[in-house]
Coordinates of N, CA and C in Angstrom, one line a residue:
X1 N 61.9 57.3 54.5 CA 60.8 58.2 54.9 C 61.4 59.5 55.4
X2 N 60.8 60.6 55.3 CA 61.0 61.9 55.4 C 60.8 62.9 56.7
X3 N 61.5 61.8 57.8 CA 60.6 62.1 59.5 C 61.0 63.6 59.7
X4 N 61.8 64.2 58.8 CA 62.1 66.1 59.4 C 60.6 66.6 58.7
X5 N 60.0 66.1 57.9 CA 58.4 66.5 57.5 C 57.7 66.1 58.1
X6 N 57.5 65.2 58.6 CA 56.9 64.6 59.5 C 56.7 65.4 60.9
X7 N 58.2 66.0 61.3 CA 57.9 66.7 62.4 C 57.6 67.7 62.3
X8 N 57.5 68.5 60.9 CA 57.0 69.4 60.8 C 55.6 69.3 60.9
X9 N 54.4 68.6 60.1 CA 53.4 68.1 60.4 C 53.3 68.6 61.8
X10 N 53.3 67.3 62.5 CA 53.2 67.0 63.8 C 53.6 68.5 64.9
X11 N 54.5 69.2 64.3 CA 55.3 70.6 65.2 C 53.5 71.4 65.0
X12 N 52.9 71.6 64.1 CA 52.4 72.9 63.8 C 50.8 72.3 64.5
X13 N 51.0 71.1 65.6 CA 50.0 70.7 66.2 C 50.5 70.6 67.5
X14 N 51.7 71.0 67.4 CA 52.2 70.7 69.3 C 52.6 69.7 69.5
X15 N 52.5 68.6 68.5 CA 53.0 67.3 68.8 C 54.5 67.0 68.2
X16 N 55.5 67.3 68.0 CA 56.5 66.9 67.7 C 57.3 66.1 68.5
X17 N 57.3 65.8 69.3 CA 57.7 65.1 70.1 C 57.2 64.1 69.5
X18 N 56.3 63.1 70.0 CA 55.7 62.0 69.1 C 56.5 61.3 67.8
X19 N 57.3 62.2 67.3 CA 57.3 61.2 66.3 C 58.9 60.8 65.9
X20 N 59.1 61.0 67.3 CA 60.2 59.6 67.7 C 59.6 58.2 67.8
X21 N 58.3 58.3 68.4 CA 57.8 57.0 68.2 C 57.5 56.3 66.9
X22 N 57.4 57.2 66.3 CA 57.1 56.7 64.4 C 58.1 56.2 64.1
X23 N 59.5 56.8 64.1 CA 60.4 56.2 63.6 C 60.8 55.4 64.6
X24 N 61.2 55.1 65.1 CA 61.4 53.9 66.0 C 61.0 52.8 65.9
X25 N 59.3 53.3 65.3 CA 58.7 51.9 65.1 C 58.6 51.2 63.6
X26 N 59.0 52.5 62.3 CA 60.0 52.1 61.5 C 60.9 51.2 61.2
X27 N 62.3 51.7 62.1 CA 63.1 51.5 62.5 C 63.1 49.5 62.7
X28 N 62.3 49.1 63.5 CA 62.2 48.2 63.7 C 61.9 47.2 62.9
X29 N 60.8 47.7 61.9 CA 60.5 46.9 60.7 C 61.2 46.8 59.9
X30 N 62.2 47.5 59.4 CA 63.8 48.2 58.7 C 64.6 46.5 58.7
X31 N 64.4 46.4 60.3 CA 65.5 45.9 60.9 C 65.3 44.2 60.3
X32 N 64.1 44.0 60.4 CA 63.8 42.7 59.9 C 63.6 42.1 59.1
X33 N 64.2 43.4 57.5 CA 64.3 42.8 56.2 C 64.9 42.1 55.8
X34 N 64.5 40.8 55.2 CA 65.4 39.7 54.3 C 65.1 40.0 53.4
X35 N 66.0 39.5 52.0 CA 66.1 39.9 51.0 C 65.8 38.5 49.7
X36 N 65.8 37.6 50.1 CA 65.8 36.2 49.8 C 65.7 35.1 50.8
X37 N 64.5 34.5 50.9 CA 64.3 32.9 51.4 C 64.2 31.9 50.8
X38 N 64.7 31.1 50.9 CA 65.2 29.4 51.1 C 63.6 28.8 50.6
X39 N 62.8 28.1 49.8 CA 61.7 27.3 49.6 C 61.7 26.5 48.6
X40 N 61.8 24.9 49.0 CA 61.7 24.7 48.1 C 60.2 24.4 46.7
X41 N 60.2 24.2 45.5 CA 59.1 24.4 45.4 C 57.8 23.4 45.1
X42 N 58.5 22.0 45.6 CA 57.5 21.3 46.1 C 57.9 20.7 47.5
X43 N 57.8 18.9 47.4 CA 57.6 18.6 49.0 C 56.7 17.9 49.5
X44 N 56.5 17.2 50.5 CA 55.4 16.4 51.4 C 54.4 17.7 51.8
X45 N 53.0 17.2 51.4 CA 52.6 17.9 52.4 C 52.5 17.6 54.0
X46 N 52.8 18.7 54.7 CA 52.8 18.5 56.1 C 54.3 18.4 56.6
X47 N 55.4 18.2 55.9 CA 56.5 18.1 56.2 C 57.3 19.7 57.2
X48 N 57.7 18.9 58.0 CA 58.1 20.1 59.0 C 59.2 21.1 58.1
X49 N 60.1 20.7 57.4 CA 61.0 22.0 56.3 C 60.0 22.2 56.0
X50 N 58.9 22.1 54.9 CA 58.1 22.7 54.1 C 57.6 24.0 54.8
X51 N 57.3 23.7 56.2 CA 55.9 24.3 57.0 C 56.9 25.3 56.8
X52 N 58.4 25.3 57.9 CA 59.5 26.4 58.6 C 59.4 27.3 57.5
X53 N 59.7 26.5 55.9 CA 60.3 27.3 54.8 C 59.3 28.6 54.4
X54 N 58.1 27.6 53.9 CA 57.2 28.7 53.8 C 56.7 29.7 54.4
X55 N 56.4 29.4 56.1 CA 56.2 30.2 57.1 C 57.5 31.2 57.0
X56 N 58.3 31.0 56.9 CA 59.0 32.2 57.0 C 59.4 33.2 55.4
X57 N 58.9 32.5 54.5 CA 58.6 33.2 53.3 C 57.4 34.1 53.7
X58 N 56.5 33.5 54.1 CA 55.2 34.4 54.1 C 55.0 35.5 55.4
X59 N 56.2 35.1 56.5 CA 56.8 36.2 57.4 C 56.9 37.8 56.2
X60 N 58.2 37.5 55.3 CA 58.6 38.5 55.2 C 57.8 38.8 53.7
X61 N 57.0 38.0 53.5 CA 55.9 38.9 52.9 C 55.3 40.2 53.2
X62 N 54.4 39.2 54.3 CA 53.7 40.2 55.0 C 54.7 41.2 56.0
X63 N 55.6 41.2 56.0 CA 56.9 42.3 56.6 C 56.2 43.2 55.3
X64 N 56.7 43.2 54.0 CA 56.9 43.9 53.0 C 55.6 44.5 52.6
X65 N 54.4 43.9 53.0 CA 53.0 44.7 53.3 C 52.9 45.4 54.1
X66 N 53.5 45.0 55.3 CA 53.1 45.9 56.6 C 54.5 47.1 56.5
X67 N 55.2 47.1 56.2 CA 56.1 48.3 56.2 C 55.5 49.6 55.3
X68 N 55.2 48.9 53.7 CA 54.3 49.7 52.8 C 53.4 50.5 53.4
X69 N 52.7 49.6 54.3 CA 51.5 50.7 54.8 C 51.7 50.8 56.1
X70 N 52.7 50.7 56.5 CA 52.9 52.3 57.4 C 53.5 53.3 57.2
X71 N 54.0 52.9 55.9 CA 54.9 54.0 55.3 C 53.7 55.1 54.3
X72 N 52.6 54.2 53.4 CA 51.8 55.0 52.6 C 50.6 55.8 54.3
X73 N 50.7 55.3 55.5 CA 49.8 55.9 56.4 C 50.5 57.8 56.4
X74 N 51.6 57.3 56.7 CA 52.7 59.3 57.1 C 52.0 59.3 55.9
X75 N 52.5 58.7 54.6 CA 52.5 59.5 53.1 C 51.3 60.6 53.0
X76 N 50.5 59.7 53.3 CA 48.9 60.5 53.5 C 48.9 61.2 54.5
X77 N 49.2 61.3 55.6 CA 49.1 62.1 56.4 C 49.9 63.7 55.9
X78 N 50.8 62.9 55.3 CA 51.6 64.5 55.1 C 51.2 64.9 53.8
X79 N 50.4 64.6 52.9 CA 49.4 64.9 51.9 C 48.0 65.4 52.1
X80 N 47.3 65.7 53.5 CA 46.7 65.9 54.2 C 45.3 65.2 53.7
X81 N 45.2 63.7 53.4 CA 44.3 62.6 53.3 C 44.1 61.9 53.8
X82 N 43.2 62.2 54.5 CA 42.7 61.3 55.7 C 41.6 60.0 55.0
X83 N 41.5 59.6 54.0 CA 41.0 58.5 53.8 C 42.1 58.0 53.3
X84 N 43.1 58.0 52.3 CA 44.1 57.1 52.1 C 44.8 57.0 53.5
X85 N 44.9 57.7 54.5 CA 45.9 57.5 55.9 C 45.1 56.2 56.6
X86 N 43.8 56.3 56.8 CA 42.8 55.3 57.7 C 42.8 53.9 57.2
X87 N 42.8 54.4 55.3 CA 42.7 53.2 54.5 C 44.3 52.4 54.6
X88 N 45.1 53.0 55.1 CA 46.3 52.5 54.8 C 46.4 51.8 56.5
X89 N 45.9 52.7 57.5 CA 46.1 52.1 58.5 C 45.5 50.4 58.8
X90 N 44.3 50.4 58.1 CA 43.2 49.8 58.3 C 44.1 48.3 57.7
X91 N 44.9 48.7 56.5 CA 45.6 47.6 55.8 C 46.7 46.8 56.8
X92 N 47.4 47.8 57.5 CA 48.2 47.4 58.3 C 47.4 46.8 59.5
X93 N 46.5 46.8 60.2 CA 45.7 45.9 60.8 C 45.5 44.6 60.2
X94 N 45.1 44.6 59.0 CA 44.6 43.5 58.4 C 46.2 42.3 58.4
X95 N 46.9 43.3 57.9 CA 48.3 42.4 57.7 C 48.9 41.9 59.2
X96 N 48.6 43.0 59.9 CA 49.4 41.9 61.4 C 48.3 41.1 61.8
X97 N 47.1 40.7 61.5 CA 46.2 39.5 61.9 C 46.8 38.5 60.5
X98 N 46.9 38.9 59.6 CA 47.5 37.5 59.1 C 48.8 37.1 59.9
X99 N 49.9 37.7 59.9 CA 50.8 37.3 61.0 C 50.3 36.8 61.9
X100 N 49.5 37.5 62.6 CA 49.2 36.7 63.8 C 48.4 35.4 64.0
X101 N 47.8 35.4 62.4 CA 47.1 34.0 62.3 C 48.1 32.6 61.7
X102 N 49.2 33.3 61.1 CA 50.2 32.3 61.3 C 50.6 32.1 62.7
X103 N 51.0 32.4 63.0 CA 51.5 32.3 64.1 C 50.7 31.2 65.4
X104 N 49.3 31.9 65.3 CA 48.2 30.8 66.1 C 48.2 29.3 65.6
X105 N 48.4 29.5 63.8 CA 48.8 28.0 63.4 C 49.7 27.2 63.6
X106 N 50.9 28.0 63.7 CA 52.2 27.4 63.9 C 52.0 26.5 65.6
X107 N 51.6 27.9 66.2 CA 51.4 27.4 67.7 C 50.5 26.3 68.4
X108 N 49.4 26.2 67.2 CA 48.2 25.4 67.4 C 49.4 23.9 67.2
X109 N 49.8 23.8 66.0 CA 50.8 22.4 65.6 C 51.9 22.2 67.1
X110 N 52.3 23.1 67.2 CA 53.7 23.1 68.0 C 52.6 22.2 69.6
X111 N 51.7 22.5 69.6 CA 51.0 21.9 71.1 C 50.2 20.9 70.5
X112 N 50.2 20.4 69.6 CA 49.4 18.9 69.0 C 48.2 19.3 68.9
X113 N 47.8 20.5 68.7 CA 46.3 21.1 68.2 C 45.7 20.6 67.2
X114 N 46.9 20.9 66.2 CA 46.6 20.6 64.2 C 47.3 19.7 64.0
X115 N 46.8 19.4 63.0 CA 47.2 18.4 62.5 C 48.4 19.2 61.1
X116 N 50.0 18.5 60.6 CA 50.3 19.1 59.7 C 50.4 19.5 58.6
X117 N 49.4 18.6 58.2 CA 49.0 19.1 57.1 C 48.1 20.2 56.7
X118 N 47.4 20.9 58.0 CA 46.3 21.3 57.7 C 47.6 22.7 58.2
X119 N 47.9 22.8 58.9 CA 48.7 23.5 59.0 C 49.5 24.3 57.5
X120 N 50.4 22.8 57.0 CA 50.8 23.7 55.7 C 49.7 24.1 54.6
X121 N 48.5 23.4 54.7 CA 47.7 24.2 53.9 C 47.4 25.3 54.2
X122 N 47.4 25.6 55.9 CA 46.8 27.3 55.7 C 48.1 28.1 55.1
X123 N 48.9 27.3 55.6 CA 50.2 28.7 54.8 C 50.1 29.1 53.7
X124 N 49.9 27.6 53.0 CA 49.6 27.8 51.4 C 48.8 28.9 51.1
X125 N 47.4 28.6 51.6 CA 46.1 29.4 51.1 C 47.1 30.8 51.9
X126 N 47.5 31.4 52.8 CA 48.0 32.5 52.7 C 48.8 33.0 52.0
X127 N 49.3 32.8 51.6 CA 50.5 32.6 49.9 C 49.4 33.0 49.1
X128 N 49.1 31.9 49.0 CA 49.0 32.1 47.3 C 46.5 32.3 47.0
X129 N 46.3 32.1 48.5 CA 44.5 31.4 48.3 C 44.2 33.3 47.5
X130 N 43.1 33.2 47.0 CA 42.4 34.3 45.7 C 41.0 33.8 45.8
X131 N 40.2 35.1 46.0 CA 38.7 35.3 45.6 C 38.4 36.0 44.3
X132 N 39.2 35.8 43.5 CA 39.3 36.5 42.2 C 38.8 35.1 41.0
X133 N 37.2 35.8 40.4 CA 36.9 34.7 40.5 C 37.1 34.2 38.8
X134 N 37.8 35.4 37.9 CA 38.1 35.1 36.7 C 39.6 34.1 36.9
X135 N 40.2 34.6 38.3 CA 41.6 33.3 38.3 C 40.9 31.9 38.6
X136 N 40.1 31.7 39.6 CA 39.1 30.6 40.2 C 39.0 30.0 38.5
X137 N 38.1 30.9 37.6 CA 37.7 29.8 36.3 C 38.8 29.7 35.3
X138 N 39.9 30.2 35.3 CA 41.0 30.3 34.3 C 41.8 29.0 34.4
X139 N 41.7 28.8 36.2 CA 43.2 27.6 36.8 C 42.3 26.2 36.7
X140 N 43.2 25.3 35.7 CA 42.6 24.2 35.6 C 42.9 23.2 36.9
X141 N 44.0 23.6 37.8 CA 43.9 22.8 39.0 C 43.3 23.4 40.3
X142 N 43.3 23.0 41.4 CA 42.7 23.8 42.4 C 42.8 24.7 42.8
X143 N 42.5 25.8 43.2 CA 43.0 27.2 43.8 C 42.4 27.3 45.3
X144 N 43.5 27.7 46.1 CA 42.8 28.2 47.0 C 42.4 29.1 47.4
X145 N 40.7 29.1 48.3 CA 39.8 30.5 48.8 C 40.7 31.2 49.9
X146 N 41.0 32.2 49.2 CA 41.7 33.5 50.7 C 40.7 33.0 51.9
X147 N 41.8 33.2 52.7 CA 41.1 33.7 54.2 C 40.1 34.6 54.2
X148 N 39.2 34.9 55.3 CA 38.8 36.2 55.5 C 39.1 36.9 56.6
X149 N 39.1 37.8 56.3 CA 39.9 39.0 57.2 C 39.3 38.7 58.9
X150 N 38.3 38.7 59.0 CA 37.7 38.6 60.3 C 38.1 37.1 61.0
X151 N 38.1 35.9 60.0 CA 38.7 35.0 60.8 C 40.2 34.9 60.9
X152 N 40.8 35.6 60.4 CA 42.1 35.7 60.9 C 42.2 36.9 62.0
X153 N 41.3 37.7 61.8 CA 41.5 38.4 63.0 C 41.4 38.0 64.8
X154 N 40.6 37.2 64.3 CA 39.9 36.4 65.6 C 41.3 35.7 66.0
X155 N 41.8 34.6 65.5 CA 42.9 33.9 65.5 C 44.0 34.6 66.3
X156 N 44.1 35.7 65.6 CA 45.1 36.7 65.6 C 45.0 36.7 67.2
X157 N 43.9 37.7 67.3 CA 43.9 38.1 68.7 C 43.8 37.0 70.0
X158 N 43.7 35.6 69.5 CA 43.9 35.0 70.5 C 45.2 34.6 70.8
X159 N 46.3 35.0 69.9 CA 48.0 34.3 70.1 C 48.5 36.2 70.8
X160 N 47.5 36.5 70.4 CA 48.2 37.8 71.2 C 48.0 38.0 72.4
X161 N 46.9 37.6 72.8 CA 46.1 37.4 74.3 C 47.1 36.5 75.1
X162 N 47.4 35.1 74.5 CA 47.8 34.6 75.4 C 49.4 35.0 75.4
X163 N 49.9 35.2 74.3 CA 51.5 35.4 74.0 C 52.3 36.9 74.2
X164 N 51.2 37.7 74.0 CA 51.7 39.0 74.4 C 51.5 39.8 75.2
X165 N 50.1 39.9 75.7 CA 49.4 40.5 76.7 C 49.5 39.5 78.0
X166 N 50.2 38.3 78.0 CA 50.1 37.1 79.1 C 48.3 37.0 79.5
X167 N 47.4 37.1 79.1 CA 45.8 36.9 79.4 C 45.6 35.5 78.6
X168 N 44.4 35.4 78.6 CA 43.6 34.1 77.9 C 43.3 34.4 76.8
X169 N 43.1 33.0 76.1 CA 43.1 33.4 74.9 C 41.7 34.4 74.2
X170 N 40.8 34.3 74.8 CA 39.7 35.0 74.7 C 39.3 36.2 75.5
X171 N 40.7 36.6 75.9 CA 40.3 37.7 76.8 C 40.5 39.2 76.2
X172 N 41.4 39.2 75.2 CA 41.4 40.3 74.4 C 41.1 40.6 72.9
X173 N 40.9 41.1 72.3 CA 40.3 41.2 71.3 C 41.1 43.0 70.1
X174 N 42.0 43.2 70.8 CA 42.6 44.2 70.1 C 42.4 44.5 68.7
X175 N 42.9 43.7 67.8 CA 42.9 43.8 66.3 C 41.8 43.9 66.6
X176 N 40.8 43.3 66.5 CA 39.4 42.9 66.0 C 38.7 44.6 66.3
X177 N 39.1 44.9 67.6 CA 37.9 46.1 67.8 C 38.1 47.6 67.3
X178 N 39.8 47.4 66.9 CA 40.8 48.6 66.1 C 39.9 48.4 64.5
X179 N 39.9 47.5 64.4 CA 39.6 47.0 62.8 C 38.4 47.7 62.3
X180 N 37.4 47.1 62.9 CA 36.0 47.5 63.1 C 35.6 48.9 63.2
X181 N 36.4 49.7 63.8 CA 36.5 51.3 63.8 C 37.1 51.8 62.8
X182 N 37.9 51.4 62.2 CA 38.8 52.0 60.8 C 38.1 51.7 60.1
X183 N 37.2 50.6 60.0 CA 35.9 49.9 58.8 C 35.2 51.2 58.5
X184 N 34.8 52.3 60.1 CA 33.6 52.9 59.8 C 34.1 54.2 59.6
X185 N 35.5 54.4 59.3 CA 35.8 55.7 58.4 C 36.5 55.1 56.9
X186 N 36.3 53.8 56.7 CA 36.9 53.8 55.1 C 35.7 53.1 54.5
X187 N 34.9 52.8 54.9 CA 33.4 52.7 53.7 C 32.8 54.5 53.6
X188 N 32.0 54.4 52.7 CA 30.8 56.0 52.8 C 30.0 55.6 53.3
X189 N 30.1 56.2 54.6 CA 29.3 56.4 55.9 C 29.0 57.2 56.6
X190 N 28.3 57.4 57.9 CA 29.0 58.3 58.6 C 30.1 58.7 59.1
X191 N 31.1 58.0 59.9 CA 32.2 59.0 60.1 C 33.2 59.3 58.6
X192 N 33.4 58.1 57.6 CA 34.2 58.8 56.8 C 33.3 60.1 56.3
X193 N 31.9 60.3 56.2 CA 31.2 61.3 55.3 C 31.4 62.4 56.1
X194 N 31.9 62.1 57.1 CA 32.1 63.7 58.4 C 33.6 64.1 58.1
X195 N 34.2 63.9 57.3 CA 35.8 64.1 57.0 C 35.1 65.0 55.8
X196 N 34.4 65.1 55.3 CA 34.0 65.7 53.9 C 33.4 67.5 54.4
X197 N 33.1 67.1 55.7 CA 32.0 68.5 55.9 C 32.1 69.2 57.5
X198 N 31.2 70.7 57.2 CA 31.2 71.1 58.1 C 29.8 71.7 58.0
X199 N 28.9 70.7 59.5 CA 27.3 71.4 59.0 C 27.5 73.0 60.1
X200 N 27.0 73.6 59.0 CA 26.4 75.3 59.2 C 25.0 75.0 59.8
X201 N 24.5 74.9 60.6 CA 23.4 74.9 61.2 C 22.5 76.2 60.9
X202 N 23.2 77.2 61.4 CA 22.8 79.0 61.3 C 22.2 78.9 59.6
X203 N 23.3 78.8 58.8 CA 23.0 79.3 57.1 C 22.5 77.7 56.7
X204 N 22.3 76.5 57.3 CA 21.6 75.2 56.4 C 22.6 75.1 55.8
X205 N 23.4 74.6 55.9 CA 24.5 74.5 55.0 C 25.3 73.2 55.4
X206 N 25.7 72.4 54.4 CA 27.0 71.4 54.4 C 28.3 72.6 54.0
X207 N 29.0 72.8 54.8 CA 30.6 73.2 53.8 C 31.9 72.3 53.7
X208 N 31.9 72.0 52.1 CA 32.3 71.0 51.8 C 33.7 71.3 52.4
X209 N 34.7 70.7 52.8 CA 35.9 70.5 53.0 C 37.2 70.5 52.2
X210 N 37.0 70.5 50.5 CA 37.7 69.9 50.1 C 39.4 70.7 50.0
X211 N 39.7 71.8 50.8 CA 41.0 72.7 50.6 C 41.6 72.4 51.8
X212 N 40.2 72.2 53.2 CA 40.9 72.3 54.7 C 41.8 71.4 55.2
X213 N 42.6 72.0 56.0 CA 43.5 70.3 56.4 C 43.0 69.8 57.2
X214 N 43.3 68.7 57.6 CA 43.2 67.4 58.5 C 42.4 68.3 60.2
X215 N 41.6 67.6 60.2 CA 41.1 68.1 61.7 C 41.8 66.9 63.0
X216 N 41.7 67.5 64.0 CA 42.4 66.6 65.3 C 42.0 65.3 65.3
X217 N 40.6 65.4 64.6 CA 39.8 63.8 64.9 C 40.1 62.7 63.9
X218 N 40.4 63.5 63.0 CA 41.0 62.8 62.0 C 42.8 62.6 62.2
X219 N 43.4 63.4 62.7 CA 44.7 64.0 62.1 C 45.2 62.2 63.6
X220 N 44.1 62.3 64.3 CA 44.7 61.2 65.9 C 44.5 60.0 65.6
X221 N 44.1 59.9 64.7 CA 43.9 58.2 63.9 C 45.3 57.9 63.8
X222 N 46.3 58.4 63.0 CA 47.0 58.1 63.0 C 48.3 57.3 64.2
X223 N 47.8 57.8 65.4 CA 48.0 56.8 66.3 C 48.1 55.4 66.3
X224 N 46.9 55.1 65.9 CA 46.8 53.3 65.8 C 48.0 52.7 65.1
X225 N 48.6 53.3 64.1 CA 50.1 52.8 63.6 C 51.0 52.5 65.0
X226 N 51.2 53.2 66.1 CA 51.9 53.0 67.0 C 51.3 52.1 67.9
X227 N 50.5 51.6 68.0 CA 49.3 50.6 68.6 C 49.4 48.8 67.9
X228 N 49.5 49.1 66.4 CA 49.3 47.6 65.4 C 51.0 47.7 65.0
X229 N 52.1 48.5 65.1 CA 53.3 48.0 64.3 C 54.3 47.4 65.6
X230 N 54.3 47.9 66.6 CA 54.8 47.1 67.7 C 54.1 45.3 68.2
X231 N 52.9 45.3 67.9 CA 52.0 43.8 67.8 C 52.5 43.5 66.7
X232 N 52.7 43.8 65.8 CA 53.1 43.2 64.2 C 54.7 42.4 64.7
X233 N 55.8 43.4 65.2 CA 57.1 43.0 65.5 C 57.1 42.2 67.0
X234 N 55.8 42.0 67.5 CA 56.6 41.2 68.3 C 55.9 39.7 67.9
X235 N 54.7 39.8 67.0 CA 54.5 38.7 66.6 C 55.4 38.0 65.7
X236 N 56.1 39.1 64.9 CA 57.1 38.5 64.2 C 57.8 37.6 64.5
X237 N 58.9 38.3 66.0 CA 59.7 37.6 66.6 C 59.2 36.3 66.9
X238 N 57.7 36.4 67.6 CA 57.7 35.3 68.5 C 57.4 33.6 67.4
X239 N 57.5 34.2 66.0 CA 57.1 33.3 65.4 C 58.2 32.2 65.0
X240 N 59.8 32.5 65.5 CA 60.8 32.1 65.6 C 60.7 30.8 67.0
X241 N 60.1 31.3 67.9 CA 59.5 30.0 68.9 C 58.8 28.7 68.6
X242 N 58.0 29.0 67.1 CA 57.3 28.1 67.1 C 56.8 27.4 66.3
X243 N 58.1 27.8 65.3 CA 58.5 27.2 64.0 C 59.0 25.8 64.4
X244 N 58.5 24.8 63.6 CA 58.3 23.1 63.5 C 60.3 23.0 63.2

């Protein structure tokens, strides 16, 4: 990544400072690349190697989604697009609630919550589960239904509540209410429809946008990267606690 552009960006707003924090939080995702994991490719179901193996295959999966988009978030920012930057942010939300919903699983088993089988089946369905419904009629054996975003979110935010924020498990709700606001600038709606324009009241006029750069309201979204990529790394780590 290109952070001397970046501070350029950020300089010609006063903010250059700031984006030490970007790379830093980079930096850290950098740090936690594997390049090959250990799985083998069958097994008991429920077996504690299976769970460790795969769990930590689908760690640096989702590493290798969550770095992508925070990397395509700057990209768009410094291309001055603020719907690929929100939409990219919005991805990187979505990916550290799957983390974090491993993680709830692992921890649910590790305290005699789950049962392990059920356990390695959620891994599985994170792997490999698909709403794609021409694969659904193609696969002559079972496939599994993806998660959905909101119930992993939920999950998510409860292993963060108690594990990182030290609160109850229902006491914070972070991903969930970050999520939900990025929702209402990446559908066509109103706030993303307000990135497009500027109402003239005086002359009745919309003026379209499409040459201006990034306005402050848009340009401070990009914050929430420093908000979801530190929750992402420390969920990471803590998933090393609670592997079977």
């Amino acid at each position: 990544m290109d952070f001397e552009r970046v501070k350029e960006i950020f300089g010609r707003r006063g903010r250059e400072s700031e984006v030490s924090e970007y790379e830093a939080s980079y930096n850290e995702l950098i740090k936690r690349i594997e390049h090959s994991c250990k799985a083998q490719p069958q097994g008991d179901w429920g077996d504690p190697k299976r769970i460790r193996q795969y769990a930590l295959a689908l760690r640096q999966v989702l590493l290798h989604r969550g770095l992508k988009l925070f990397l395509g978030s700057l990209h768009a920012l410094l291309e001055n697009n603020a719907y690929s930057m929100i939409l990219s942010i919005r991805g990187h939300f979505e990916t550290t609630a799957a983390l974090g919903y491993l993680h709830n699983r692992l921890n649910s088993l590790q305290q005699g919550h789950l049962d392990s089988h059920v356990v390695d089946r959620d891994i599985c369905t994170q792997l490999l589960g698909s709403r794609d419904e021409r694969l659904l009629a193609s696969m002559g054996e079972e496939v599994l239904e993806a998660k959905q975003v909101l119930n992993m979110l939920e999950y998510a935010d409860r292993s963060i509540s108690e594990n990182i924020l030290g609160g109850k498990a229902k006491e914070h709700d972070i991903l969930t209410d970050c999520y939900k606001f990025l929702c209402e600038f990446s559908h066509p709606n109103f706030h993303s429809n307000t990135v497009a324009f500027e109402l003239d009241k005086e002359a009745q006029e919309f003026k379209i946008r499409h040459y201006d750069p990034i306005r402050d309201t848009e340009f401070d979204i990009i914050g929430y990267l420093l908000l979801c990529a530190p929750i992402f790394v420390a969920l990471f780590d803590k998933i090393e606690e609670v592997l079977p």
